[in-house]
Amino acid sequence: MSTSVAIAVITFRRPALLRGLLTSLQAQELPSDGEYAIRIVVVDNDAEGSAARVLEEFGDGTPYPIESVVEPEPGIPFARERSVELCWNDDALIFVDDDEVAPAGWLATLLKAWESTGADVVTGPVKGNLPPGAPPWNAYSDVHDSTGRHTTGEELRKAYTNNTLVSRRVYHAVTPGFHPAFRYTGSSDLHFFLRVHRAGFRIVWCEEACIAEEVPVGRTTLRWLVRRAFRSGSGDTISRLLIRPGAVSYVLVLAYASARVISAIGFALAGLLLGRKTHLLKAVRRFFSGVGSLAGIVGINHDEYRERHGSADGGGAVPGDLDGGAGPGAARVADPGSAPLADHPDARLS
């Protein structure tokens, strides 16, 4: 029997980028020594179904069939959860973003790494393609590398949904996967994979399974860098407090945040004394990451994705939101019968 693998894509009003991704996915080849059944699942997070026009271009005759649905509830966690629901019976699903392009050999490399390592999760790097005229610091820094730098086979404590294969046993065990507290802020994937690691599953890095990402002009500014660092720090704190609420966790995240701020001062001094711009960039990132971590203790985060969905999307508070600065307690995800979330056996976060 062949191994069924679904490639899960969520998208929101980015037709040109979605077209580029789907074209690159349809061009992928499979390992010659394996039996795989590949399909693509697209979740359109636009209630108007704007992705339909692009999906019509990939009809009969494409190597890999495409299934698509509209998830009208705005927010990344809802779209991600819907994709898991649709891939529930596949042996594995691969998360990619709609602003990425898969180079030749990417899929085969990722599948081979999964086979050879026996890992529960396999994740790889994302290479940012900078737009023309981007400030030089974007090129010599790692600001567009959300996964860090690792060696093939290294075991990690976390991952993200931008280039990651997840075995079925993982998303059957760690469910629901994506918490609505991160509706517009991002970090729902970080929260999920922290729980995956905590549950004892192995997350393994594959350096060769690299995918490319188109970096928009808006993400090449220092203002974006500061906001992203703040959001990442806050998301990390909120994730950890949701997983393990209590005094011990508050002390640990406070210590982590303080260490980030102190290390930022060290990098800033070294950068000024040695004239190294990379050190100064790290100082900026670590400082605002530390500030974000402190803000996350009281549930404050930057709604980076609210601007894309717009304020008139009807997306008010939902069950499980961190609303009004209430702080990240042991939040309930939603009522078991709540339509926006997948109907999984377990309606609570563990």
Coordinates of C-alpha atoms in Angstrom, one line a residue:
M1 CA 0.0 0.0 0.0
S2 CA 1.2 3.5 -0.7
T3 CA 1.8 6.1 2.0
S4 CA -0.7 9.0 1.8
V5 CA 0.8 12.4 2.3
A6 CA -1.2 15.7 2.1
I7 CA 0.5 19.1 1.6
A8 CA -1.5 21.6 3.6
V9 CA -1.7 25.2 2.5
I10 CA -3.7 28.1 4.1
T11 CA -4.1 31.2 2.1
F12 CA -5.7 34.7 2.3
R13 CA -6.0 36.9 -0.7
R14 CA -2.6 36.3 -2.2
P15 CA -3.5 34.9 -5.6
A16 CA -0.2 35.4 -7.4
L17 CA 1.8 33.9 -4.6
L18 CA -0.6 31.0 -4.3
R19 CA -0.3 30.3 -8.0
G20 CA 3.5 30.3 -7.7
L21 CA 3.4 27.8 -4.8
L22 CA 1.0 25.4 -6.4
T23 CA 2.9 25.5 -9.7
S24 CA 6.1 24.5 -7.8
L25 CA 4.3 21.8 -5.9
Q26 CA 2.9 20.2 -9.1
A27 CA 6.5 20.1 -10.5
Q28 CA 7.8 18.0 -7.5
E29 CA 9.1 14.5 -8.1
L30 CA 8.7 11.6 -5.7
P31 CA 11.5 9.3 -4.3
S32 CA 12.1 6.5 -6.8
D33 CA 12.2 3.8 -4.1
G34 CA 9.0 4.7 -2.3
E35 CA 5.3 4.4 -2.9
Y36 CA 3.5 7.7 -2.1
A37 CA 0.1 9.1 -2.8
I38 CA 0.4 12.9 -2.7
R39 CA -2.5 15.4 -2.6
I40 CA -2.7 19.1 -1.9
V41 CA -5.2 20.6 0.5
V42 CA -5.9 24.4 0.3
V43 CA -7.8 26.2 3.0
D44 CA -8.9 29.6 1.9
N45 CA -9.3 31.8 4.9
D46 CA -11.2 34.4 2.9
A47 CA -15.0 34.0 3.4
E48 CA -15.5 35.3 -0.2
G49 CA -13.5 32.4 -1.5
S50 CA -11.1 34.5 -3.5
A51 CA -8.6 31.7 -4.1
A52 CA -11.1 29.8 -6.3
R53 CA -10.0 31.7 -9.4
V54 CA -6.4 30.4 -9.0
L55 CA -7.5 26.9 -8.1
E56 CA -9.5 26.6 -11.3
E57 CA -6.2 26.8 -13.2
F58 CA -5.1 23.5 -11.6
G59 CA -7.8 21.1 -12.7
D60 CA -7.7 17.6 -14.2
G61 CA -4.4 16.4 -15.5
T62 CA -2.2 17.8 -12.7
P63 CA 0.1 15.3 -11.1
Y64 CA -1.3 15.9 -7.6
P65 CA -5.0 16.4 -7.0
I66 CA -6.1 19.6 -5.1
E67 CA -8.9 19.7 -2.5
S68 CA -10.0 23.1 -1.4
V69 CA -12.4 24.5 1.2
V70 CA -13.3 27.9 2.6
E71 CA -12.8 28.5 6.3
P72 CA -14.8 31.7 6.9
E73 CA -13.7 32.2 10.5
P74 CA -10.8 34.7 10.2
G75 CA -7.5 33.8 11.8
I76 CA -4.6 31.4 11.2
P77 CA -5.4 28.9 14.0
F78 CA -8.9 28.3 12.5
A79 CA -7.5 27.7 9.0
R80 CA -4.7 25.5 10.3
E81 CA -7.1 23.5 12.4
R82 CA -9.4 23.0 9.4
S83 CA -6.4 21.7 7.3
V84 CA -5.7 19.1 10.0
E85 CA -9.3 18.0 10.0
L86 CA -9.1 17.5 6.2
C87 CA -5.9 15.6 6.5
W88 CA -7.0 13.5 9.5
N89 CA -6.7 10.1 7.7
D90 CA -3.5 10.8 5.8
D91 CA -0.3 9.1 7.0
A92 CA 1.4 12.6 7.2
L93 CA 0.8 16.2 6.3
I94 CA 3.3 18.8 5.2
F95 CA 2.7 22.4 6.2
V96 CA 3.9 25.1 3.8
D97 CA 3.0 28.8 3.5
D98 CA 1.3 30.4 0.5
D99 CA 4.1 32.8 -0.1
E100 CA 6.7 30.1 -0.6
V101 CA 8.1 28.3 -3.7
A102 CA 9.3 24.7 -3.5
P103 CA 12.5 24.1 -5.5
A104 CA 13.1 20.9 -7.4
G105 CA 13.8 18.0 -5.2
W106 CA 12.3 19.5 -2.1
L107 CA 9.5 17.0 -1.6
A108 CA 11.6 14.0 -2.3
T109 CA 14.2 15.2 0.2
L110 CA 11.7 15.8 2.9
L111 CA 10.1 12.4 2.4
K112 CA 13.5 10.6 2.4
A113 CA 14.4 12.3 5.6
W114 CA 11.2 11.1 7.2
E115 CA 11.9 7.6 6.1
S116 CA 15.5 7.4 7.1
T117 CA 15.2 9.1 10.5
G118 CA 11.9 7.6 11.6
A119 CA 11.1 11.0 13.2
D120 CA 7.6 12.1 14.1
V121 CA 8.3 15.6 12.7
V122 CA 10.8 16.7 10.0
T123 CA 11.4 20.4 9.4
G124 CA 13.7 22.3 7.2
P125 CA 15.0 25.8 6.4
V126 CA 13.2 28.6 4.7
K127 CA 15.3 30.9 2.5
G128 CA 14.0 34.4 2.0
N129 CA 14.1 35.9 -1.5
L130 CA 14.6 39.7 -0.9
P131 CA 12.8 42.2 -3.1
P132 CA 14.9 44.6 -5.2
G133 CA 16.2 47.6 -3.2
A134 CA 15.9 45.9 0.2
P135 CA 18.2 47.6 2.8
P136 CA 21.6 45.7 2.9
W137 CA 21.2 44.6 6.5
N138 CA 18.5 42.2 5.3
A139 CA 21.0 40.2 3.3
Y140 CA 23.8 39.8 5.9
S141 CA 21.6 39.1 8.9
D142 CA 19.3 36.1 9.7
V143 CA 16.2 38.2 10.3
H144 CA 14.2 36.3 7.7
D145 CA 15.2 32.9 9.1
S146 CA 12.6 31.9 11.7
T147 CA 13.9 28.4 12.2
G148 CA 17.5 29.2 13.2
R149 CA 20.6 27.4 11.9
H150 CA 21.0 23.6 12.5
T151 CA 22.6 20.5 11.1
T152 CA 20.8 17.7 9.4
G153 CA 19.7 15.1 12.0
E154 CA 19.7 17.5 14.9
E155 CA 16.8 17.1 17.2
L156 CA 14.9 20.2 18.1
R157 CA 12.5 21.3 20.8
K158 CA 10.2 23.3 18.4
A159 CA 9.2 23.8 14.8
Y160 CA 7.0 26.0 12.7
T161 CA 4.4 25.4 9.9
N162 CA 6.4 27.0 7.1
N163 CA 8.2 23.8 6.0
T164 CA 7.4 20.9 8.2
L165 CA 6.2 17.3 7.8
V166 CA 4.1 15.9 10.7
S167 CA 3.2 12.3 11.1
R168 CA -0.4 11.3 11.7
R169 CA 0.3 9.9 15.1
V170 CA 1.3 13.4 16.2
Y171 CA -1.8 15.3 15.2
H172 CA -4.0 12.5 16.4
A173 CA -2.4 12.8 19.9
V174 CA -1.8 16.5 20.2
T175 CA -5.3 17.8 19.5
P176 CA -6.8 20.3 19.1
G177 CA -3.6 21.6 17.5
F178 CA -4.0 25.4 17.1
H179 CA -5.2 27.7 19.9
P180 CA -7.5 30.6 19.0
A181 CA -5.7 32.8 21.4
F182 CA -3.2 33.4 18.5
R183 CA -5.9 34.4 16.1
Y184 CA -4.1 37.4 14.6
T185 CA -0.7 37.3 16.4
G186 CA 0.9 34.2 15.0
S187 CA 2.8 31.7 17.2
S188 CA -0.1 29.2 17.2
D189 CA 2.4 26.9 15.4
L190 CA 5.1 27.5 18.0
H191 CA 2.6 26.6 20.7
F192 CA 1.6 23.4 18.9
F193 CA 5.1 22.2 18.4
L194 CA 6.1 23.0 21.9
R195 CA 3.3 20.7 23.0
V196 CA 4.4 18.1 20.4
H197 CA 7.9 18.0 21.9
R198 CA 6.5 18.0 25.5
A199 CA 4.4 14.9 24.5
G200 CA 7.6 13.0 23.7
F201 CA 7.6 13.2 19.9
R202 CA 10.9 13.6 18.0
I203 CA 11.4 16.8 15.9
V204 CA 14.3 16.4 13.5
W205 CA 16.0 18.9 11.2
C206 CA 16.8 18.4 7.5
E207 CA 19.0 21.1 6.2
E208 CA 18.7 19.9 2.6
A209 CA 14.9 20.2 2.5
C210 CA 15.0 23.9 1.9
I211 CA 12.1 25.9 0.6
A212 CA 12.1 29.6 -0.6
E213 CA 9.9 32.4 0.6
E214 CA 9.1 35.7 -1.1
V215 CA 9.9 38.5 1.3
P216 CA 7.6 41.5 0.8
V217 CA 9.0 45.1 0.9
G218 CA 7.1 45.7 4.1
R219 CA 9.2 43.1 5.9
T220 CA 12.5 44.7 5.0
T221 CA 12.2 47.7 7.4
L222 CA 13.5 48.1 10.9
R223 CA 10.0 48.9 12.1
W224 CA 8.9 45.4 10.9
L225 CA 12.0 43.9 12.6
V226 CA 11.1 45.5 15.9
R227 CA 7.4 44.4 15.7
R228 CA 8.3 40.9 14.7
A229 CA 10.8 40.5 17.5
F230 CA 8.3 41.8 20.0
R231 CA 5.6 39.5 18.7
S232 CA 7.9 36.5 18.7
G233 CA 8.9 37.1 22.3
S234 CA 5.4 37.6 23.4
G235 CA 4.1 34.6 21.5
D236 CA 6.8 32.4 23.1
T237 CA 5.8 33.5 26.6
I238 CA 2.1 33.1 26.1
S239 CA 2.7 29.6 24.5
R240 CA 4.7 28.4 27.5
L241 CA 2.2 29.8 30.0
L242 CA -0.7 28.2 28.2
I243 CA 1.1 24.8 28.3
R244 CA 2.2 25.0 31.9
P245 CA 0.4 27.7 33.9
G246 CA 1.6 28.4 37.4
A247 CA 4.2 30.3 39.4
V248 CA 7.2 28.2 38.3
S249 CA 6.5 29.0 34.6
Y250 CA 6.1 32.7 35.4
V251 CA 9.5 32.7 37.1
L252 CA 11.1 30.9 34.2
V253 CA 9.7 33.2 31.5
L254 CA 10.7 36.2 33.5
A255 CA 14.3 34.9 33.8
Y256 CA 14.3 34.2 30.0
A257 CA 13.1 37.6 29.2
S258 CA 15.6 39.3 31.4
A259 CA 18.4 37.2 29.9
R260 CA 17.3 38.3 26.4
V261 CA 17.5 42.0 27.4
I262 CA 20.9 41.6 29.2
S263 CA 22.3 39.7 26.2
A264 CA 21.0 42.5 23.9
I265 CA 23.1 45.0 25.8
G266 CA 26.1 42.8 25.5
F267 CA 25.6 42.5 21.7
A268 CA 25.1 46.2 21.3
L269 CA 28.4 47.0 23.2
A270 CA 30.3 44.4 21.1
G271 CA 28.8 45.7 17.9
L272 CA 29.8 49.3 18.7
L273 CA 33.3 48.3 19.8
L274 CA 34.0 45.9 17.0
G275 CA 32.0 47.8 14.3
R276 CA 29.9 44.7 13.5
K277 CA 26.5 45.5 12.2
T278 CA 25.3 41.9 12.7
H279 CA 25.9 42.3 16.4
L280 CA 23.8 45.5 16.5
L281 CA 21.0 43.7 14.6
K282 CA 21.0 40.9 17.1
A283 CA 21.0 43.5 19.9
V284 CA 17.8 45.0 18.5
R285 CA 16.1 41.7 18.0
R286 CA 17.0 40.3 21.4
F287 CA 16.0 43.5 23.2
F288 CA 12.6 43.7 21.7
S289 CA 12.1 40.0 21.9
G290 CA 12.9 40.3 25.6
V291 CA 10.4 43.2 26.0
G292 CA 7.8 41.1 24.1
S293 CA 8.5 38.2 26.5
L294 CA 7.8 40.5 29.4
A295 CA 4.6 41.8 27.8
G296 CA 3.4 38.2 27.1
I297 CA 3.3 37.6 30.9
V298 CA 0.2 39.8 31.0
G299 CA -1.2 38.6 27.7
I300 CA -0.1 41.5 25.5
N301 CA 0.9 40.8 21.9
H302 CA 1.1 42.5 18.5
D303 CA -1.9 41.6 16.2
E304 CA 0.3 41.4 13.1
Y305 CA -2.3 39.7 11.0
R306 CA -5.3 41.7 12.0
E307 CA -4.3 44.4 9.6
R308 CA -4.5 41.9 6.7
H309 CA -7.9 40.7 7.6
G310 CA -9.2 44.2 8.4
S311 CA -11.1 45.4 11.4
A312 CA -14.5 44.9 9.8
D313 CA -14.2 41.1 9.4
G314 CA -16.6 40.2 12.2
G315 CA -13.8 38.6 14.0
G316 CA -14.5 39.6 17.6
A317 CA -13.6 37.7 20.7
V318 CA -13.9 33.9 20.4
P319 CA -13.9 31.3 23.2
G320 CA -10.3 30.9 24.3
D321 CA -9.1 34.4 23.2
L322 CA -6.7 36.2 25.5
D323 CA -9.0 39.2 25.6
G324 CA -8.7 42.5 27.4
G325 CA -5.3 41.8 29.0
A326 CA -6.8 38.9 31.0
G327 CA -3.6 37.0 30.8
P328 CA -2.7 33.6 29.5
G329 CA -4.5 31.2 31.8
A330 CA -5.3 27.5 31.1
A331 CA -7.7 28.6 28.4
R332 CA -10.4 26.3 27.0
V333 CA -10.3 26.2 23.2
A334 CA -14.0 26.1 22.4
D335 CA -17.2 24.3 23.0
P336 CA -17.0 20.8 21.4
G337 CA -19.8 21.7 19.0
S338 CA -18.3 25.1 18.0
A339 CA -18.3 25.3 14.2
P340 CA -15.0 27.1 13.6
L341 CA -12.9 24.3 15.2
A342 CA -12.3 20.8 13.9
D343 CA -14.4 18.2 15.5
H344 CA -11.6 16.4 17.2
P345 CA -12.0 13.8 20.0
D346 CA -10.4 16.1 22.6
A347 CA -11.8 19.6 22.9
R348 CA -9.3 20.8 25.5
L349 CA -5.7 21.7 25.4
S350 CA -3.5 19.5 27.6

